[in-house]
Tab-separated table of C-alpha atoms and ligand atoms in Angstrom:
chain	number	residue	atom	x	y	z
A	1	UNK	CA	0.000	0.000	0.000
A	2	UNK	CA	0.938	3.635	-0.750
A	3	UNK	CA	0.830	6.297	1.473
A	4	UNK	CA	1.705	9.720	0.346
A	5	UNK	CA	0.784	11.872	3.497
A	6	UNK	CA	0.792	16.347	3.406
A	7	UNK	CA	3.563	16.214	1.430
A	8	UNK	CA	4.543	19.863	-0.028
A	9	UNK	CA	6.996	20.486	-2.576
A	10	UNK	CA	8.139	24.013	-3.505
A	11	UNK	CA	10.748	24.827	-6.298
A	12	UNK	CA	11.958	28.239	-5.357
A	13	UNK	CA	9.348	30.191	-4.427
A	14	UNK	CA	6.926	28.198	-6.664
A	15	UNK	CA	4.271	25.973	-4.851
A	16	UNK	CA	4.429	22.688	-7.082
A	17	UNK	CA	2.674	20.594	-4.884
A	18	UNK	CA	0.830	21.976	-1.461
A	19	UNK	CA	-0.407	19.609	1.313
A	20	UNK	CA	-1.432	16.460	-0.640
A	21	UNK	CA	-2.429	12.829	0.831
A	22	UNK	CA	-4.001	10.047	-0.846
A	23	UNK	CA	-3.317	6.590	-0.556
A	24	UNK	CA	-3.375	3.509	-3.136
A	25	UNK	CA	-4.464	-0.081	-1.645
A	26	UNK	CA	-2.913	-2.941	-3.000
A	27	UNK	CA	-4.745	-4.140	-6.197
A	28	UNK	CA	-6.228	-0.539	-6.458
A	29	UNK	CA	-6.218	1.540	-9.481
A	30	UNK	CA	-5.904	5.628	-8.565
A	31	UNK	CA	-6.243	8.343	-11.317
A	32	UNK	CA	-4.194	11.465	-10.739
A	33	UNK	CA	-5.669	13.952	-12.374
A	34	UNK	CA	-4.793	17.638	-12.988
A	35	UNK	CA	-4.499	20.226	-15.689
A	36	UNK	CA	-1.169	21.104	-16.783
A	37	UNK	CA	1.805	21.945	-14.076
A	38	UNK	CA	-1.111	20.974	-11.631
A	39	UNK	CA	2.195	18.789	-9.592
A	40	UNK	CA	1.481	15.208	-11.240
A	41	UNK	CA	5.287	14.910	-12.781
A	42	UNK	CA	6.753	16.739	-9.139
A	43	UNK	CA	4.211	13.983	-7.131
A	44	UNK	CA	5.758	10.699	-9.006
A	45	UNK	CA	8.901	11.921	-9.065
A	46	UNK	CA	8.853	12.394	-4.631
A	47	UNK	CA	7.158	9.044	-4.800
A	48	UNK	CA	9.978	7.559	-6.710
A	49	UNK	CA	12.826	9.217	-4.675
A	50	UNK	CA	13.936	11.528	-7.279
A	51	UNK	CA	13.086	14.571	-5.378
A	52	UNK	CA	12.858	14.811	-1.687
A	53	UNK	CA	9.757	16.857	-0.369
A	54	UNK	CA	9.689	20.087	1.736
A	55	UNK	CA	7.374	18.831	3.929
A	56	UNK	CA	4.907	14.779	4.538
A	57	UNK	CA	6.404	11.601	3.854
A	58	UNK	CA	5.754	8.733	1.871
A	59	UNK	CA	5.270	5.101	2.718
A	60	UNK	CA	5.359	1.878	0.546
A	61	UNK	CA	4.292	-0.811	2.412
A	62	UNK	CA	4.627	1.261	6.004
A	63	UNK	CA	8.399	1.647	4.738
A	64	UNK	CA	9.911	5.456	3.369
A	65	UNK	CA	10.936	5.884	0.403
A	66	UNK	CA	14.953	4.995	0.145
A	67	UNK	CA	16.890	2.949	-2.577
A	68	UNK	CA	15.390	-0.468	-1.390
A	69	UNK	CA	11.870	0.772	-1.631
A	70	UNK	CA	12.468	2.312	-5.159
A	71	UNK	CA	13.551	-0.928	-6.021
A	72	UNK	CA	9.205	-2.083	-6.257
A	73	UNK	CA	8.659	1.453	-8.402
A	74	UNK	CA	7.716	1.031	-12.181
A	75	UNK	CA	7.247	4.047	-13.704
A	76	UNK	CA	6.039	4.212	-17.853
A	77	UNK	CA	5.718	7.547	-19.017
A	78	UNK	CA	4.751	8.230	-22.465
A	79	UNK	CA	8.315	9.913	-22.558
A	80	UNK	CA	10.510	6.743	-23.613
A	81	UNK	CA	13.735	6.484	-21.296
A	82	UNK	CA	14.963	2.789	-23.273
A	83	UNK	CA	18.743	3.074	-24.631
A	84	UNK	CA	17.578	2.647	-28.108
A	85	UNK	CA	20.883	1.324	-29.916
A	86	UNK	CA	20.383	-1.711	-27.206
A	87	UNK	CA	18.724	-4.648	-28.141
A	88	UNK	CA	14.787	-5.516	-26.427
A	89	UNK	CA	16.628	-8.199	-24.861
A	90	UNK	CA	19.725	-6.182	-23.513
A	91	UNK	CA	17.464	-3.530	-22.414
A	92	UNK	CA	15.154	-6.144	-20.654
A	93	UNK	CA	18.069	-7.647	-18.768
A	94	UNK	CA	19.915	-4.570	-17.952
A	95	UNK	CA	16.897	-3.135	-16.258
A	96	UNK	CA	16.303	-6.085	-14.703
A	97	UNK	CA	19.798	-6.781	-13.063
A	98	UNK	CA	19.048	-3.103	-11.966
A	99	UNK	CA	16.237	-4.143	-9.821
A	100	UNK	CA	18.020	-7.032	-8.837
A	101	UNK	CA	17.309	-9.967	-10.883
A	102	UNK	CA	19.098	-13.026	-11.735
A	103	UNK	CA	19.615	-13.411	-15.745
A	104	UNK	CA	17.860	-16.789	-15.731
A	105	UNK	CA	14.692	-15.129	-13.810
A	106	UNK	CA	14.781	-11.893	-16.609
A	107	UNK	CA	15.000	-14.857	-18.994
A	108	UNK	CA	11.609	-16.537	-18.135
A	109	UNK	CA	9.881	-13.452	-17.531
A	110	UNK	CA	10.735	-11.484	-20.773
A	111	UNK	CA	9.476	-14.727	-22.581
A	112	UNK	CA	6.490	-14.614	-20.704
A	113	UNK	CA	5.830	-10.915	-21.566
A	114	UNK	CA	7.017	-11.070	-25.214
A	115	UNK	CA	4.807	-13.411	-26.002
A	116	UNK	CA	1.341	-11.848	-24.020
A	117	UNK	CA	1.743	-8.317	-26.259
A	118	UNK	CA	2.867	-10.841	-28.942
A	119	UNK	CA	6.003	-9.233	-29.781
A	120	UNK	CA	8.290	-12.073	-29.660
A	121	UNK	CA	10.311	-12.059	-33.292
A	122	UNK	CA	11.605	-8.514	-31.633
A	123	UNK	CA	13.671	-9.976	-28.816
A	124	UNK	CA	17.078	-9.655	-30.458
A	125	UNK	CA	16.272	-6.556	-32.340
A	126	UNK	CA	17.503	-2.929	-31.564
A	127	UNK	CA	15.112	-0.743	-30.236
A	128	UNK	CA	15.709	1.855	-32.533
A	129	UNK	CA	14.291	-0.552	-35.281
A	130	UNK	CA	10.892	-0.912	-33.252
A	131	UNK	CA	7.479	1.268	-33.579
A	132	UNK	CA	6.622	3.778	-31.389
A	133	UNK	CA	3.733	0.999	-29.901
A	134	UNK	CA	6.497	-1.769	-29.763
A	135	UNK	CA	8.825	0.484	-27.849
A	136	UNK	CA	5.815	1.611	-25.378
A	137	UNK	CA	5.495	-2.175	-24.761
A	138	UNK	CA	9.233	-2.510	-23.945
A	139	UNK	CA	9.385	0.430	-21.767
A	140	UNK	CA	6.325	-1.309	-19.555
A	141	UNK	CA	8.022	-4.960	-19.769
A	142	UNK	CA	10.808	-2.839	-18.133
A	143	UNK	CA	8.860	-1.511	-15.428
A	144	UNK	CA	6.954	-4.665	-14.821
A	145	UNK	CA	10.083	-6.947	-14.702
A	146	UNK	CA	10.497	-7.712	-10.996
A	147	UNK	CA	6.531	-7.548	-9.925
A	148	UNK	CA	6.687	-4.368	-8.396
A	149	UNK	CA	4.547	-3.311	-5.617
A	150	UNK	CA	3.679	0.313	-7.038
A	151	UNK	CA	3.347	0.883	-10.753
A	152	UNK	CA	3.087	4.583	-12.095
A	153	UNK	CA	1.737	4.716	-15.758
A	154	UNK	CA	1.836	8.620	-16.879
A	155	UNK	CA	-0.206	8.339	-20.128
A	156	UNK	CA	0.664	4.803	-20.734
A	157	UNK	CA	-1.330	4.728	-24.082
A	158	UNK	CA	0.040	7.785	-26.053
A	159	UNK	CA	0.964	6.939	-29.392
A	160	UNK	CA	-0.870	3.329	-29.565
A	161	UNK	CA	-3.650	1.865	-31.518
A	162	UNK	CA	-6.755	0.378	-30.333
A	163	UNK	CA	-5.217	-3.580	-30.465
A	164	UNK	CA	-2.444	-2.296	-28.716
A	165	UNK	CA	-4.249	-0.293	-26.375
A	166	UNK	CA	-6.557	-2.911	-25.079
A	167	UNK	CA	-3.544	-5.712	-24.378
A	168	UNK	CA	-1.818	-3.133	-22.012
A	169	UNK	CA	-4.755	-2.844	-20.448
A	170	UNK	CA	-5.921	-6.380	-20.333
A	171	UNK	CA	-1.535	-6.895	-18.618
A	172	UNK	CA	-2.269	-3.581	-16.360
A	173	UNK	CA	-5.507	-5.882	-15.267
A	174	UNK	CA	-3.607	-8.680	-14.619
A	175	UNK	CA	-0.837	-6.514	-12.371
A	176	UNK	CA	-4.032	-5.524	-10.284
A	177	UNK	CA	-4.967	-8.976	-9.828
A	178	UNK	CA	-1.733	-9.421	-8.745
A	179	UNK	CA	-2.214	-6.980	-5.404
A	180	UNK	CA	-0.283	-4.159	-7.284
A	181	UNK	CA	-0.956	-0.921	-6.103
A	182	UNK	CA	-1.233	1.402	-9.386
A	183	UNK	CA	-1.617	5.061	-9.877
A	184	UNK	CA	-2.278	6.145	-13.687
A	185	UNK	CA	-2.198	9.612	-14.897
A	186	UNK	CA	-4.192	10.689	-18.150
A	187	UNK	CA	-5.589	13.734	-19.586
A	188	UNK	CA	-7.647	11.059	-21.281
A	189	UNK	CA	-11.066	10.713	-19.102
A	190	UNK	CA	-12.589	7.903	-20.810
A	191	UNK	CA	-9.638	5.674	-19.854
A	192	UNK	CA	-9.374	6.630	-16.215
A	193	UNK	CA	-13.257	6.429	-16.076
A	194	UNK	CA	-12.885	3.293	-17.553
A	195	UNK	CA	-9.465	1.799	-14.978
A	196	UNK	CA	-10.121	3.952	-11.873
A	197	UNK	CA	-12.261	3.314	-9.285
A	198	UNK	CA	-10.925	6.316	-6.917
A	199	UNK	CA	-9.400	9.366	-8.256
A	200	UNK	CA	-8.311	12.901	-7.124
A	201	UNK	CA	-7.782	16.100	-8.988
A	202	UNK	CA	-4.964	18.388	-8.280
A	203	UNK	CA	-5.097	22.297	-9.563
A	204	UNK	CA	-1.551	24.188	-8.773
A	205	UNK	CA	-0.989	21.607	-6.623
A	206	UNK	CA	-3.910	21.597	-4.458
A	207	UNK	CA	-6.417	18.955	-4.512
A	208	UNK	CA	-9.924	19.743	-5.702
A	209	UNK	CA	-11.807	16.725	-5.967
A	210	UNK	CA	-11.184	13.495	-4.341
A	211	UNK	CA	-13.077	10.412	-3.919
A	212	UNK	CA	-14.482	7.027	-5.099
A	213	UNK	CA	-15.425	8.011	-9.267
A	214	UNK	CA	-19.024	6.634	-8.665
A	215	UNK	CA	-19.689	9.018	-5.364
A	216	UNK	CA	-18.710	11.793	-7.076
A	217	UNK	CA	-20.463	11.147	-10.543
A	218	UNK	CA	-23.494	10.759	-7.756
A	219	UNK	CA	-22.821	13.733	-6.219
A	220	UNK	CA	-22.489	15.891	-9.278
A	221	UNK	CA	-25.904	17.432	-9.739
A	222	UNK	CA	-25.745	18.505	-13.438
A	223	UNK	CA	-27.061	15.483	-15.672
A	224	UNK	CA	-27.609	15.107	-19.236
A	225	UNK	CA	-30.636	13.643	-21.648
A	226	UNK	CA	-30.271	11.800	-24.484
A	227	UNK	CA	-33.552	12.053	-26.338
A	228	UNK	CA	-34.005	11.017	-30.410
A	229	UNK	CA	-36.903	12.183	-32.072
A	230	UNK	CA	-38.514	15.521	-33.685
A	231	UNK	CA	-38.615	17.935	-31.059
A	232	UNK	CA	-38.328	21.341	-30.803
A	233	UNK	CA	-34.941	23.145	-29.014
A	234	UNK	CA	-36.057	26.273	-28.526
A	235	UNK	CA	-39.012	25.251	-26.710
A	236	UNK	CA	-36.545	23.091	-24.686
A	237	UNK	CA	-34.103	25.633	-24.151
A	238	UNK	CA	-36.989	28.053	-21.778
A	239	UNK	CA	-37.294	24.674	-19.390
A	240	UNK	CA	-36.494	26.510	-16.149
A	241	UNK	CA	-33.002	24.466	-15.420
A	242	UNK	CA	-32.159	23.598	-19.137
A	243	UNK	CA	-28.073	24.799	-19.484
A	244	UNK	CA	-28.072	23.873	-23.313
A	245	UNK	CA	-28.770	21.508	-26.304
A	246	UNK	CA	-26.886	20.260	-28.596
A	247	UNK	CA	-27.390	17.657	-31.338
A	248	UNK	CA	-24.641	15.036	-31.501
A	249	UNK	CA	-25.170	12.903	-34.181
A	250	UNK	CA	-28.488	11.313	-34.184
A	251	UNK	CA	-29.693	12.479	-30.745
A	252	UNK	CA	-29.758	15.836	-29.515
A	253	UNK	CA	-27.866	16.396	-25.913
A	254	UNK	CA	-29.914	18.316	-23.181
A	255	UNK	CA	-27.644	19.247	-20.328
A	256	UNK	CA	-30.066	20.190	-17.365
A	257	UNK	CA	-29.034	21.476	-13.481
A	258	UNK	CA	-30.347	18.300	-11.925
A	259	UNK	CA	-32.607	15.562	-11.694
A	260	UNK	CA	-35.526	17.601	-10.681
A	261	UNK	CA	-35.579	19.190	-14.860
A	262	UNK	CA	-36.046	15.774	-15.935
A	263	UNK	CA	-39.439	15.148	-15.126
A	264	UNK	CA	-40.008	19.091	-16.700
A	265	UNK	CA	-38.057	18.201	-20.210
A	266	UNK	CA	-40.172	15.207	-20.652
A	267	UNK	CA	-43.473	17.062	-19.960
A	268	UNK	CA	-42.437	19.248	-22.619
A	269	UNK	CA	-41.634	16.788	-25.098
A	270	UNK	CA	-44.326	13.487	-24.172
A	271	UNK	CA	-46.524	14.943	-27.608
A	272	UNK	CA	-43.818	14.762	-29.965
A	273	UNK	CA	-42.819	11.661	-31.923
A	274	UNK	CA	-39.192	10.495	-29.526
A	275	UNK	CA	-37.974	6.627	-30.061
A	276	UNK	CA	-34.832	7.802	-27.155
A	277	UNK	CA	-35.237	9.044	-24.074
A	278	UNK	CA	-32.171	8.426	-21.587
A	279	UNK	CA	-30.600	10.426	-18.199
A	280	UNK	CA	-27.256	9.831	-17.904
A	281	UNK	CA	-24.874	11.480	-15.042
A	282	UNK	CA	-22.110	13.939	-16.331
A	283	UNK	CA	-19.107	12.448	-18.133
A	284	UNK	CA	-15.519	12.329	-15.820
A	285	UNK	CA	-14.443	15.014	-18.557
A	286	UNK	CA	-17.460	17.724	-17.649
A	287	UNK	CA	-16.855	17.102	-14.013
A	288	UNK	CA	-13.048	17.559	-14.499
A	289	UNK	CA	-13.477	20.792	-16.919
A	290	UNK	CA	-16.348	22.146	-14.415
A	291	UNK	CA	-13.830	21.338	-11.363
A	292	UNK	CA	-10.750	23.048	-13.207
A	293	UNK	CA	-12.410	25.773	-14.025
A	294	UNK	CA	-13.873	26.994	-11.027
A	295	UNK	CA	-10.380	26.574	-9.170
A	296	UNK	CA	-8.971	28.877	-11.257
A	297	UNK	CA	-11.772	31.551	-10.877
A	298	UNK	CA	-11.340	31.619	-6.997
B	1	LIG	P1	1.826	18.343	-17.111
B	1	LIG	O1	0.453	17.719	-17.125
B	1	LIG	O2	1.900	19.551	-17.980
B	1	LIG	O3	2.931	17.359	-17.337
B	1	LIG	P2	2.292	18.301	-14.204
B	1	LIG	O4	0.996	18.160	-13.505
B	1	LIG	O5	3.112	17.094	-14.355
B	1	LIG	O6	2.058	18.992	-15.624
B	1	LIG	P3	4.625	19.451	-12.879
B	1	LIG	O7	5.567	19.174	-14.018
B	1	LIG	O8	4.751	18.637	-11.660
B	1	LIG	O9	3.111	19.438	-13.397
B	1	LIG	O10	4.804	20.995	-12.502
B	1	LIG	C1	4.207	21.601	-11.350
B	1	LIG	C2	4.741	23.022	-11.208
B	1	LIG	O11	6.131	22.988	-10.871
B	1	LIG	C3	4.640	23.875	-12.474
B	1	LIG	O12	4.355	25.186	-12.061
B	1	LIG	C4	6.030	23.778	-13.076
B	1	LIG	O13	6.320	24.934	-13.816
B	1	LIG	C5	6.911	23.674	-11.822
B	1	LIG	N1	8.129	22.874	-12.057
B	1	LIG	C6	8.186	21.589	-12.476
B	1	LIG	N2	9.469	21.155	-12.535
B	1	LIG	C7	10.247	22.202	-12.154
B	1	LIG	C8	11.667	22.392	-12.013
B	1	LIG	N3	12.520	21.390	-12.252
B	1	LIG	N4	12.079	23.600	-11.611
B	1	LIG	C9	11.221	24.593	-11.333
B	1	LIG	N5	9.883	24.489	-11.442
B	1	LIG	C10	9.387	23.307	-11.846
């Protein structure tokens, strides 16, 4: 288990990262979320020992963070830190020795991994020579190697394609399984909506929003109607409680205050010709653009 615990972290005069705490359970998957410079890169790099904090500490496992704790960090970043003239299989083993693995265990386990993101005929080949997606896959065999107990991903999916996409996901699954605690970091809200069932949201490096993703989807009052059929927006639009409309493809989008317009909008509508009529809460990505936003109007 992670436990990162009112840690501060100022660069100069600069508040990076002010009074955070959160902690990751084994087998959990935590979003860290946060505009840019909101203190994501500053908060894995403290958690990884690169950095030491002003102020808090951090605890893997009830132990601080110190060269045999960093030891159970991977990190993938969309950045790619491989030595590219190396081959996958040099690269593999170096990192591994790193973390303190035989040759013979790097061996088994590259093997293993090759062959689940089916990337095998690449072991003896350079890494210059691979695709971007090949070398993303690389870069998380590397951080994977030696089971770790925390696993950052910062925008592990940059730069691959759907196939791709869905067998680091389907390994990142099997990591959880595993009792690894991970932390994943994506401007992209459909995939943390999708991996994260707790998530905070840091602005200049204060925390916003914080909780369990279906609480706060709960707790978000503004919902939004999906309704297909002939209808009439303007009508819609003077609905006490009606923010906007929009169509979006075949249905038209009515984004309402709360649940209370619902009842109102269908009133309004029940005489026209509608095959759709569906409430759905607000998207991760509304809720994170609402939340933002208002931080940086205060
Ligand atoms: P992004 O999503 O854009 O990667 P981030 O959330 O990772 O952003 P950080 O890189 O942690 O944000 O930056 C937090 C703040 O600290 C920003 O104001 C940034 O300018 C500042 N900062 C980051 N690194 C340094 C540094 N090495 N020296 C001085 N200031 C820094």
């Amino acid at each position: 288990m992670l436990k990162v615990e009112h840690i501060t972290k100022y660069y100069g005069k600069n508040l990076a990262v002010d009074d955070l705490s959160f902690t990751v359970k084994s087998g959990e998957i935590f979003g860290l979320l946060g505009s840019n410079g909101a203190g994501k890169t500053t908060t894995f790099r403290m958690i990884m020992g690169l950095l030491d904090s002003n102020q808090g500490t951090i605890l893997l496992d009830g132990k601080k963070i110190d060269y045999s704790v960093t030891d159970q960090i991977g990190f993938v970043t969309e950045e790619r830190s491989l030595m590219t003239k190396m081959t996958v299989k040099e690269q593999i083993i170096y990192y591994g020795r790193l973390k303190g693995l035989t040759e013979e265990e790097i061996q088994k386990k590259l093997d293993i991994w090759l062959e689940k993101f089916k990337i095998t005929e690449y072991k003896d080949r350079k890494i210059k020579e691979l695709s971007k997606g090949n070398q993303q896959k690389v870069q998380f065999i590397a951080a994977v190697i030696n089971n770790p107990k925390l696993l950052i991903l910062d925008e592990p999916f940059t730069g691959l394609d759907p196939i791709n996409v869905e067998q680091l996901k389907q390994a990142i699954y099997e990591l959880q399984k595993k009792g690894c605690s991970i932390i994943f970091s994506s401007h992209q809200m459909e995939h943390i909506e999708q991996f994260c069932e707790k998530l905070l949201i840091l602005v200049k490096g204060k925390t916003v929003l914080e909780g369990y993703l279906k609480d706060i989807k709960e707790n978000y009052q503004k919902k939004n109607i999906k309704i297909r059929g002939d209808i009439n927006k303007d009508e819609i639009l003077t609905i006490p409680g009606v923010i906007s409309i929009n169509k979006k493809v075949d249905d038209y989008e009515v984004k309402i205050e709360n649940s209370k317009v619902v009842e109102k909008v269908f009133q309004k509508i029940s005489h026209h010709n509608i095959t759709k009529f569906v409430v759905e809460e607000a998207s991760l990505n509304e809720i994170f653009i609402a939340k933002v936003g208002e931080s940086y109007d205060e």
